[in-house]
Amino acid sequence: MQRSALFLLVFTIACNGGGTSSGTDSDTASSTGSGTGAGTGSTTGDDPTTSTSTSTGTSQASTTTSDGPTTASGPTSTTTSTTGVDTTGVDTTEGTTDEPGDAIYDPAEDGPWQFGELAAELDVDGEAIGVTAYYPTQGPEGGPYPVVTLAHGFNLPPTQYTSYATRLASHGYVVLNVDHAGYIFGAVDHVANANQVLAALDWAAEHPVLGDISDVDNVGATGHSLGGKISVLAAMYDARVKASLTLDPVDGANMCPNMQACPDVSGMLPIAIPLGFLGETLDTAGFMACAPAAENFTTFYAEASAPALQVTVHGANHMSFLDDVGSCGITCSFCQQPTLDNAVVNDVARAYVVAYYGRWLRGNAGYDTYLTGAEAQQRYVDMGLVTIAEK
């Protein structure tokens, strides 16, 4: 069948560029009810109730350079809203000691923390970068809490990853869902994107609400597709990032002006922090593969040093890690058709993100059972959902 030049351009950007969507760039994210749901992040009849209040404040913007982040302060207007979410009835098992942080909460379920939400727009080297923070407001342990950054895929809205943010917040993490400038009509600059993600840490550290509860020296970096690549790059730039787990990262450089703007990040490994990679192999071959084998998650794992984790989700495609593929638009149809339900992939991926940071940001080895041990074997490996490799 004949394809128009425009179709080929969109197809190339969508797949080889690390995934796209018809979603639009948004400076702030709307309030959500819960981290649960069948891959959509929406509330269900069993979800907790939501109450809202509003407040205002100011923040400090962070500016960066292509060689890594540097900071300079400047006032930035902030729009904030808080959403308290009651997450009760969570099954837990106790850790091996009575020290704070040793309780193990099932990562496949919402945790016991209530959390709030606020949004802001940062000026990073002249780019307006949106960030939505999800932060614990009440729970079994007080802060400061580990911080996790979320980075969206190329041309995909940050709202497609809300369920990851709310699940993490319910487990006692401050989550910064960053609307970096990785969009089709902007300048392609993966180094700048990584620095935009890091700028959110500086903003959180100075924020009147987040500053006291955010341990910005104990950070995890998570992202999908292009967001996965720039999350690993951010970890290379900033020692505050202590671990990174990424979702089907793609180390591509389509439309890049030069390799300085879009470096081969997997080729820059290893780095001395734990790295984890969830991915799929359905979209790694064929015409305009969405996650080409030469640039996919296995190339990152191959170069990573121990401790490193690789989880292959069987039957997922490149877009299966989104909250709701059904709302992604025509771009998602460019990838191979998955054989595993979107909701099932979400359940696996959310659980792994929470367990990984429980292990490496909280230092609780009890979470190994959900990563590679008995629970992971029973829930995922024995069911044929995943294959696990570690080193």
Short mmCIF file of C-alpha atoms in Angstrom, two decimals:
data_model
loop_
_atom_site.label_atom_id
_atom_site.label_comp_id
_atom_site.label_asym_id
_atom_site.label_seq_id
_atom_site.Cartn_x
_atom_site.Cartn_y
_atom_site.Cartn_z
CA MET A 1 0.00 0.00 0.00
CA GLN A 2 1.33 3.46 -0.89
CA ARG A 3 2.19 5.76 2.02
CA SER A 4 2.37 9.52 1.77
CA ALA A 5 5.54 11.40 2.71
CA LEU A 6 3.77 12.82 5.73
CA PHE A 7 2.75 9.37 6.91
CA LEU A 8 6.32 8.15 6.61
CA LEU A 9 7.61 11.15 8.53
CA VAL A 10 5.14 10.64 11.38
CA PHE A 11 5.80 6.90 11.35
CA THR A 12 9.56 7.40 11.57
CA ILE A 13 9.28 9.89 14.40
CA ALA A 14 6.77 7.77 16.26
CA CYS A 15 8.62 4.50 16.23
CA ASN A 16 12.32 5.02 15.67
CA GLY A 17 12.25 8.17 17.77
CA GLY A 18 11.12 6.19 20.77
CA GLY A 19 7.34 6.44 20.56
CA THR A 20 4.86 9.26 20.07
CA SER A 21 1.29 10.13 20.81
CA SER A 22 -1.33 12.50 19.59
CA GLY A 23 -1.40 14.00 23.07
CA THR A 24 -0.55 17.66 23.50
CA ASP A 25 2.05 19.36 25.63
CA SER A 26 0.55 20.35 28.98
CA ASP A 27 2.08 22.61 31.58
CA THR A 28 0.15 21.11 34.47
CA ALA A 29 -1.52 17.80 35.15
CA SER A 30 -5.06 17.49 36.42
CA SER A 31 -5.89 15.89 39.76
CA THR A 32 -6.27 12.12 39.90
CA GLY A 33 -7.89 9.90 42.43
CA SER A 34 -5.69 6.88 42.96
CA GLY A 35 -2.71 4.86 41.82
CA THR A 36 -4.92 1.85 41.21
CA GLY A 37 -6.99 0.88 38.22
CA ALA A 38 -6.65 -1.45 35.29
CA GLY A 39 -3.92 0.40 33.50
CA THR A 40 -5.82 3.67 33.16
CA GLY A 41 -5.08 5.48 36.40
CA SER A 42 -8.78 6.29 36.73
CA THR A 43 -10.79 5.70 39.86
CA THR A 44 -13.05 2.68 40.30
CA GLY A 45 -15.77 1.79 42.72
CA ASP A 46 -13.18 0.40 45.09
CA ASP A 47 -10.84 3.37 44.88
CA PRO A 48 -10.40 5.77 47.81
CA THR A 49 -12.33 8.98 48.02
CA THR A 50 -10.75 12.27 47.07
CA SER A 51 -10.85 15.69 48.66
CA THR A 52 -9.14 18.79 47.32
CA SER A 53 -7.81 22.06 48.61
CA THR A 54 -5.66 24.74 47.03
CA SER A 55 -2.66 26.76 48.01
CA THR A 56 -0.10 28.95 46.28
CA GLY A 57 3.62 29.40 46.48
CA THR A 58 6.76 30.22 44.55
CA SER A 59 9.62 28.11 43.36
CA GLN A 60 13.16 28.43 42.12
CA ALA A 61 13.92 27.62 38.51
CA SER A 62 17.05 25.72 37.55
CA THR A 63 19.08 26.39 34.41
CA THR A 64 21.46 23.92 32.84
CA THR A 65 24.15 23.49 30.21
CA SER A 66 24.79 20.77 27.63
CA ASP A 67 27.72 19.45 29.69
CA GLY A 68 25.57 18.70 32.71
CA PRO A 69 23.43 20.64 35.16
CA THR A 70 24.37 23.92 36.74
CA THR A 71 21.91 25.93 38.77
CA ALA A 72 20.86 29.53 38.86
CA SER A 73 17.84 30.83 40.70
CA GLY A 74 14.96 32.89 39.43
CA PRO A 75 11.33 33.26 40.50
CA THR A 76 8.77 31.07 38.82
CA SER A 77 5.02 31.28 39.35
CA THR A 78 3.50 28.12 40.78
CA THR A 79 -0.01 26.77 40.63
CA THR A 80 -0.67 24.19 43.31
CA SER A 81 -3.48 21.91 44.33
CA THR A 82 -3.51 19.08 46.80
CA THR A 83 -5.39 15.83 46.65
CA GLY A 84 -5.59 13.71 49.77
CA VAL A 85 -6.00 10.01 48.97
CA ASP A 86 -6.91 7.47 51.61
CA THR A 87 -5.10 4.21 50.86
CA THR A 88 -6.13 1.77 53.57
CA GLY A 89 -6.48 -1.97 53.80
CA VAL A 90 -3.05 -2.68 52.38
CA ASP A 91 -1.54 -6.11 52.96
CA THR A 92 1.93 -5.83 54.45
CA THR A 93 4.62 -8.07 55.83
CA GLU A 94 7.19 -6.91 58.31
CA GLY A 95 10.89 -6.50 57.62
CA THR A 96 13.58 -8.39 59.46
CA THR A 97 14.21 -5.59 61.96
CA ASP A 98 12.21 -2.88 63.69
CA GLU A 99 14.20 -0.07 62.14
CA PRO A 100 12.22 2.62 60.25
CA GLY A 101 11.72 1.75 56.61
CA ASP A 102 11.93 -2.02 57.14
CA ALA A 103 8.23 -2.72 56.62
CA ILE A 104 7.55 -4.36 53.27
CA TYR A 105 4.38 -3.32 51.46
CA ASP A 106 3.12 -5.32 48.51
CA PRO A 107 4.22 -3.25 45.48
CA ALA A 108 1.33 -4.60 43.40
CA GLU A 109 -1.10 -2.77 45.69
CA ASP A 110 -1.47 0.83 46.81
CA GLY A 111 0.62 1.62 49.86
CA PRO A 112 -0.57 3.03 53.21
CA TRP A 113 0.36 6.68 52.62
CA GLN A 114 -2.12 9.40 51.79
CA PHE A 115 -0.72 11.86 49.29
CA GLY A 116 -1.23 15.28 47.76
CA GLU A 117 -0.58 16.77 44.35
CA LEU A 118 0.74 20.12 43.17
CA ALA A 119 1.89 21.51 39.84
CA ALA A 120 4.23 24.23 38.63
CA GLU A 121 5.94 25.56 35.54
CA LEU A 122 9.71 26.03 35.57
CA ASP A 123 11.87 28.15 33.32
CA VAL A 124 14.85 26.00 32.33
CA ASP A 125 17.15 27.74 29.88
CA GLY A 126 14.19 29.57 28.38
CA GLU A 127 12.01 26.45 28.08
CA ALA A 128 8.74 26.31 30.00
CA ILE A 129 8.87 22.93 31.74
CA GLY A 130 5.85 21.63 33.60
CA VAL A 131 6.18 19.46 36.67
CA THR A 132 3.50 17.75 38.74
CA ALA A 133 4.50 16.53 42.18
CA TYR A 134 2.81 13.76 44.14
CA TYR A 135 3.89 13.69 47.77
CA PRO A 136 2.99 11.84 50.98
CA THR A 137 0.86 13.78 53.44
CA GLN A 138 0.19 11.11 56.06
CA GLY A 139 1.35 7.57 56.64
CA PRO A 140 3.20 5.10 58.84
CA GLU A 141 6.51 6.96 58.52
CA GLY A 142 7.33 10.63 58.28
CA GLY A 143 9.67 12.24 55.80
CA PRO A 144 11.98 13.16 54.35
CA TYR A 145 11.05 10.70 51.61
CA PRO A 146 13.06 9.40 48.65
CA VAL A 147 12.31 11.24 45.40
CA VAL A 148 11.54 9.65 42.04
CA THR A 149 11.52 11.55 38.74
CA LEU A 150 9.27 10.45 35.86
CA ALA A 151 10.12 11.28 32.25
CA HIS A 152 7.61 10.76 29.45
CA GLY A 153 8.24 9.20 26.04
CA PHE A 154 8.74 11.23 22.87
CA ASN A 155 5.63 13.28 22.13
CA LEU A 156 3.69 11.48 24.86
CA PRO A 157 1.91 13.45 27.60
CA PRO A 158 3.08 13.02 31.21
CA THR A 159 -0.50 12.15 32.16
CA GLN A 160 0.03 8.74 30.54
CA TYR A 161 2.23 7.84 33.52
CA THR A 162 0.05 9.13 36.37
CA SER A 163 -0.62 5.66 37.77
CA TYR A 164 3.13 5.15 38.33
CA ALA A 165 3.30 8.44 40.21
CA THR A 166 0.31 7.78 42.43
CA ARG A 167 1.39 4.22 43.22
CA LEU A 168 4.83 5.44 44.28
CA ALA A 169 3.39 8.31 46.34
CA SER A 170 1.14 5.86 48.18
CA HIS A 171 4.30 3.93 49.12
CA GLY A 172 6.03 6.96 50.62
CA TYR A 173 7.88 8.64 47.73
CA VAL A 174 7.86 12.19 46.45
CA VAL A 175 7.32 11.83 42.70
CA LEU A 176 8.13 14.52 40.14
CA ASN A 177 6.37 13.88 36.82
CA VAL A 178 8.31 16.19 34.51
CA ASP A 179 6.91 17.54 31.23
CA HIS A 180 10.31 17.88 29.54
CA ALA A 181 10.56 19.32 26.03
CA GLY A 182 10.62 15.99 24.18
CA TYR A 183 8.02 16.86 21.56
CA ILE A 184 7.81 16.64 17.79
CA PHE A 185 7.79 20.39 17.13
CA GLY A 186 10.61 21.33 19.50
CA ALA A 187 14.38 21.21 19.18
CA VAL A 188 15.62 17.64 19.60
CA ASP A 189 18.12 17.74 22.44
CA HIS A 190 18.28 14.78 24.80
CA VAL A 191 20.95 16.40 26.95
CA ALA A 192 18.67 19.39 27.52
CA ASN A 193 15.80 17.00 28.31
CA ALA A 194 17.87 15.26 30.97
CA ASN A 195 18.77 18.58 32.54
CA GLN A 196 15.11 19.63 32.51
CA VAL A 197 14.30 16.55 34.55
CA LEU A 198 17.10 17.36 37.00
CA ALA A 199 15.84 20.94 37.33
CA ALA A 200 12.72 19.55 39.01
CA LEU A 201 14.92 18.32 41.88
CA ASP A 202 16.21 21.82 42.53
CA TRP A 203 12.64 23.13 42.42
CA ALA A 204 11.45 20.51 44.93
CA ALA A 205 14.36 21.22 47.28
CA GLU A 206 13.37 24.89 47.51
CA HIS A 207 9.60 24.45 47.47
CA PRO A 208 7.79 25.56 50.66
CA VAL A 209 5.78 22.32 50.81
CA LEU A 210 8.15 19.79 49.27
CA GLY A 211 11.46 21.07 50.61
CA ASP A 212 11.17 19.58 54.10
CA ILE A 213 9.81 16.22 52.99
CA SER A 214 11.95 15.55 49.91
CA ASP A 215 15.28 13.76 50.25
CA VAL A 216 16.74 15.11 47.02
CA ASP A 217 20.03 13.36 47.75
CA ASN A 218 18.29 9.98 47.43
CA VAL A 219 16.68 9.99 43.99
CA GLY A 220 15.41 7.40 41.55
CA ALA A 221 15.03 8.16 37.83
CA THR A 222 12.30 6.44 35.84
CA GLY A 223 11.12 7.09 32.29
CA HIS A 224 9.61 5.42 29.26
CA SER A 225 11.11 5.23 25.77
CA LEU A 226 12.97 8.53 25.19
CA GLY A 227 12.21 9.27 28.85
CA GLY A 228 14.09 6.11 29.78
CA LYS A 229 17.15 7.20 27.84
CA ILE A 230 17.20 10.67 29.38
CA SER A 231 16.64 9.21 32.86
CA VAL A 232 19.83 7.16 32.56
CA LEU A 233 21.59 10.22 31.16
CA ALA A 234 20.37 12.29 34.11
CA ALA A 235 21.81 9.66 36.45
CA MET A 236 25.18 10.09 34.76
CA TYR A 237 25.06 13.86 35.28
CA ASP A 238 23.87 14.06 38.88
CA ALA A 239 25.13 12.11 41.89
CA ARG A 240 21.83 12.71 43.67
CA VAL A 241 20.38 9.94 41.49
CA LYS A 242 21.10 6.72 43.37
CA ALA A 243 19.18 4.22 41.20
CA SER A 244 17.26 4.09 37.94
CA LEU A 245 14.57 1.76 36.61
CA THR A 246 13.37 2.52 33.08
CA LEU A 247 10.51 1.27 30.89
CA ASP A 248 11.46 0.07 27.41
CA PRO A 249 14.12 2.78 26.96
CA VAL A 250 15.21 3.57 23.40
CA ASP A 251 18.69 4.93 22.73
CA GLY A 252 17.75 6.51 19.41
CA ALA A 253 18.90 9.76 17.83
CA ASN A 254 16.36 10.45 15.08
CA MET A 255 16.10 14.10 14.01
CA CYS A 256 19.04 15.03 16.26
CA PRO A 257 21.29 17.82 14.99
CA ASN A 258 24.43 16.11 16.33
CA MET A 259 25.64 13.44 18.72
CA GLN A 260 26.43 16.04 21.35
CA ALA A 261 22.70 16.69 21.69
CA CYS A 262 21.74 13.01 21.49
CA PRO A 263 24.61 10.88 22.75
CA ASP A 264 24.74 7.08 22.69
CA VAL A 265 23.83 6.65 26.35
CA SER A 266 24.13 2.86 26.51
CA GLY A 267 27.64 3.27 25.10
CA MET A 268 28.46 5.57 28.03
CA LEU A 269 27.72 2.86 30.59
CA PRO A 270 28.54 1.53 33.10
CA ILE A 271 27.85 3.88 35.98
CA ALA A 272 28.17 3.05 39.66
CA ILE A 273 24.50 2.85 40.62
CA PRO A 274 21.89 0.06 40.35
CA LEU A 275 20.13 0.08 36.99
CA GLY A 276 16.99 -1.80 36.01
CA PHE A 277 15.29 -2.14 32.63
CA LEU A 278 11.79 -3.40 31.84
CA GLY A 279 11.17 -3.95 28.16
CA GLU A 280 9.66 -5.99 25.37
CA THR A 281 10.89 -7.72 22.24
CA LEU A 282 7.75 -7.55 20.11
CA ASP A 283 8.69 -4.15 18.62
CA THR A 284 12.40 -4.68 18.02
CA ALA A 285 12.36 -5.77 14.36
CA GLY A 286 10.56 -5.10 11.11
CA PHE A 287 9.87 -1.98 9.09
CA MET A 288 10.31 1.09 11.29
CA ALA A 289 10.49 -0.88 14.54
CA CYS A 290 9.23 1.11 17.51
CA ALA A 291 12.10 -0.08 19.73
CA PRO A 292 14.85 -1.30 17.37
CA ALA A 293 16.96 -4.17 18.68
CA ALA A 294 20.15 -2.13 18.21
CA GLU A 295 18.77 0.61 20.50
CA ASN A 296 16.42 -1.18 22.90
CA PHE A 297 16.50 -1.97 26.62
CA THR A 298 18.80 -4.97 26.19
CA THR A 299 21.58 -2.72 24.88
CA PHE A 300 21.48 -0.76 28.15
CA TYR A 301 21.52 -3.91 30.26
CA ALA A 302 24.42 -5.37 28.28
CA GLU A 303 26.64 -2.41 29.20
CA ALA A 304 25.44 -1.96 32.79
CA SER A 305 27.55 -3.18 35.67
CA ALA A 306 26.24 -5.13 38.65
CA PRO A 307 23.82 -4.73 40.25
CA ALA A 308 21.62 -4.62 37.16
CA LEU A 309 18.20 -6.07 36.38
CA GLN A 310 16.53 -6.89 33.07
CA VAL A 311 12.86 -7.89 32.90
CA THR A 312 11.39 -8.87 29.52
CA VAL A 313 7.60 -8.59 29.49
CA HIS A 314 6.28 -11.16 27.02
CA GLY A 315 3.46 -10.03 24.76
CA ALA A 316 3.88 -6.33 25.51
CA ASN A 317 4.62 -3.82 22.78
CA HIS A 318 6.46 -0.53 23.09
CA MET A 319 3.35 1.42 24.08
CA SER A 320 2.02 -1.15 26.55
CA PHE A 321 3.73 0.69 29.41
CA LEU A 322 1.38 3.69 29.04
CA ASP A 323 -1.49 4.04 31.48
CA ASP A 324 -4.09 3.87 28.72
CA VAL A 325 -3.10 2.84 25.20
CA GLY A 326 -6.71 3.31 24.10
CA SER A 327 -6.38 7.08 24.51
CA CYS A 328 -2.95 7.29 22.88
CA GLY A 329 -4.24 8.06 19.39
CA ILE A 330 -3.21 6.86 15.95
CA THR A 331 0.49 6.84 16.76
CA CYS A 332 0.17 3.82 19.03
CA SER A 333 -1.17 1.82 16.09
CA PHE A 334 2.23 2.09 14.34
CA CYS A 335 3.75 -0.43 16.75
CA GLN A 336 3.13 -4.17 16.65
CA GLN A 337 -0.12 -5.37 18.15
CA PRO A 338 0.48 -6.62 21.70
CA THR A 339 -0.79 -9.98 22.84
CA LEU A 340 -0.81 -9.00 26.53
CA ASP A 341 -3.46 -6.66 27.91
CA ASN A 342 -2.43 -3.09 28.69
CA ALA A 343 -3.74 -3.49 32.24
CA VAL A 344 -1.57 -6.56 32.87
CA VAL A 345 1.58 -4.78 31.67
CA ASN A 346 0.72 -1.82 33.90
CA ASP A 347 0.30 -4.10 36.90
CA VAL A 348 3.70 -5.69 36.33
CA ALA A 349 5.50 -2.44 35.59
CA ARG A 350 4.06 -0.47 38.52
CA ALA A 351 4.92 -3.27 40.92
CA TYR A 352 8.48 -3.46 39.65
CA VAL A 353 8.99 0.30 39.94
CA VAL A 354 7.84 0.31 43.56
CA ALA A 355 9.80 -2.81 44.52
CA TYR A 356 12.96 -1.57 42.81
CA TYR A 357 13.04 1.66 44.74
CA GLY A 358 12.08 -0.10 47.94
CA ARG A 359 15.21 -2.15 47.42
CA TRP A 360 17.64 0.51 46.27
CA LEU A 361 16.41 3.86 47.65
CA ARG A 362 15.12 2.51 50.96
CA GLY A 363 17.80 -0.18 51.14
CA ASN A 364 15.29 -2.88 52.07
CA ALA A 365 16.52 -6.23 50.74
CA GLY A 366 13.12 -7.73 51.56
CA TYR A 367 11.86 -6.31 48.26
CA ASP A 368 14.12 -8.73 46.38
CA THR A 369 11.32 -11.28 46.61
CA TYR A 370 9.20 -9.09 44.33
CA LEU A 371 12.07 -8.39 41.91
CA THR A 372 13.73 -11.77 41.38
CA GLY A 373 12.72 -13.98 44.30
CA ALA A 374 9.80 -16.18 45.26
CA GLU A 375 7.02 -13.64 44.70
CA ALA A 376 8.38 -12.62 41.30
CA GLN A 377 8.70 -16.25 40.26
CA GLN A 378 5.18 -17.13 41.36
CA ARG A 379 3.45 -14.00 40.06
CA TYR A 380 5.27 -13.41 36.81
CA VAL A 381 7.81 -16.05 35.75
CA ASP A 382 5.67 -19.11 36.44
CA MET A 383 2.74 -17.45 34.68
CA GLY A 384 4.86 -16.88 31.58
CA LEU A 385 4.58 -13.10 31.83
CA VAL A 386 8.26 -12.23 32.18
CA THR A 387 11.81 -13.46 31.89
CA ILE A 388 14.27 -12.10 34.43
CA ALA A 389 18.02 -11.60 34.11
CA GLU A 390 20.29 -10.09 36.74
CA LYS A 391 23.94 -9.46 37.38
#
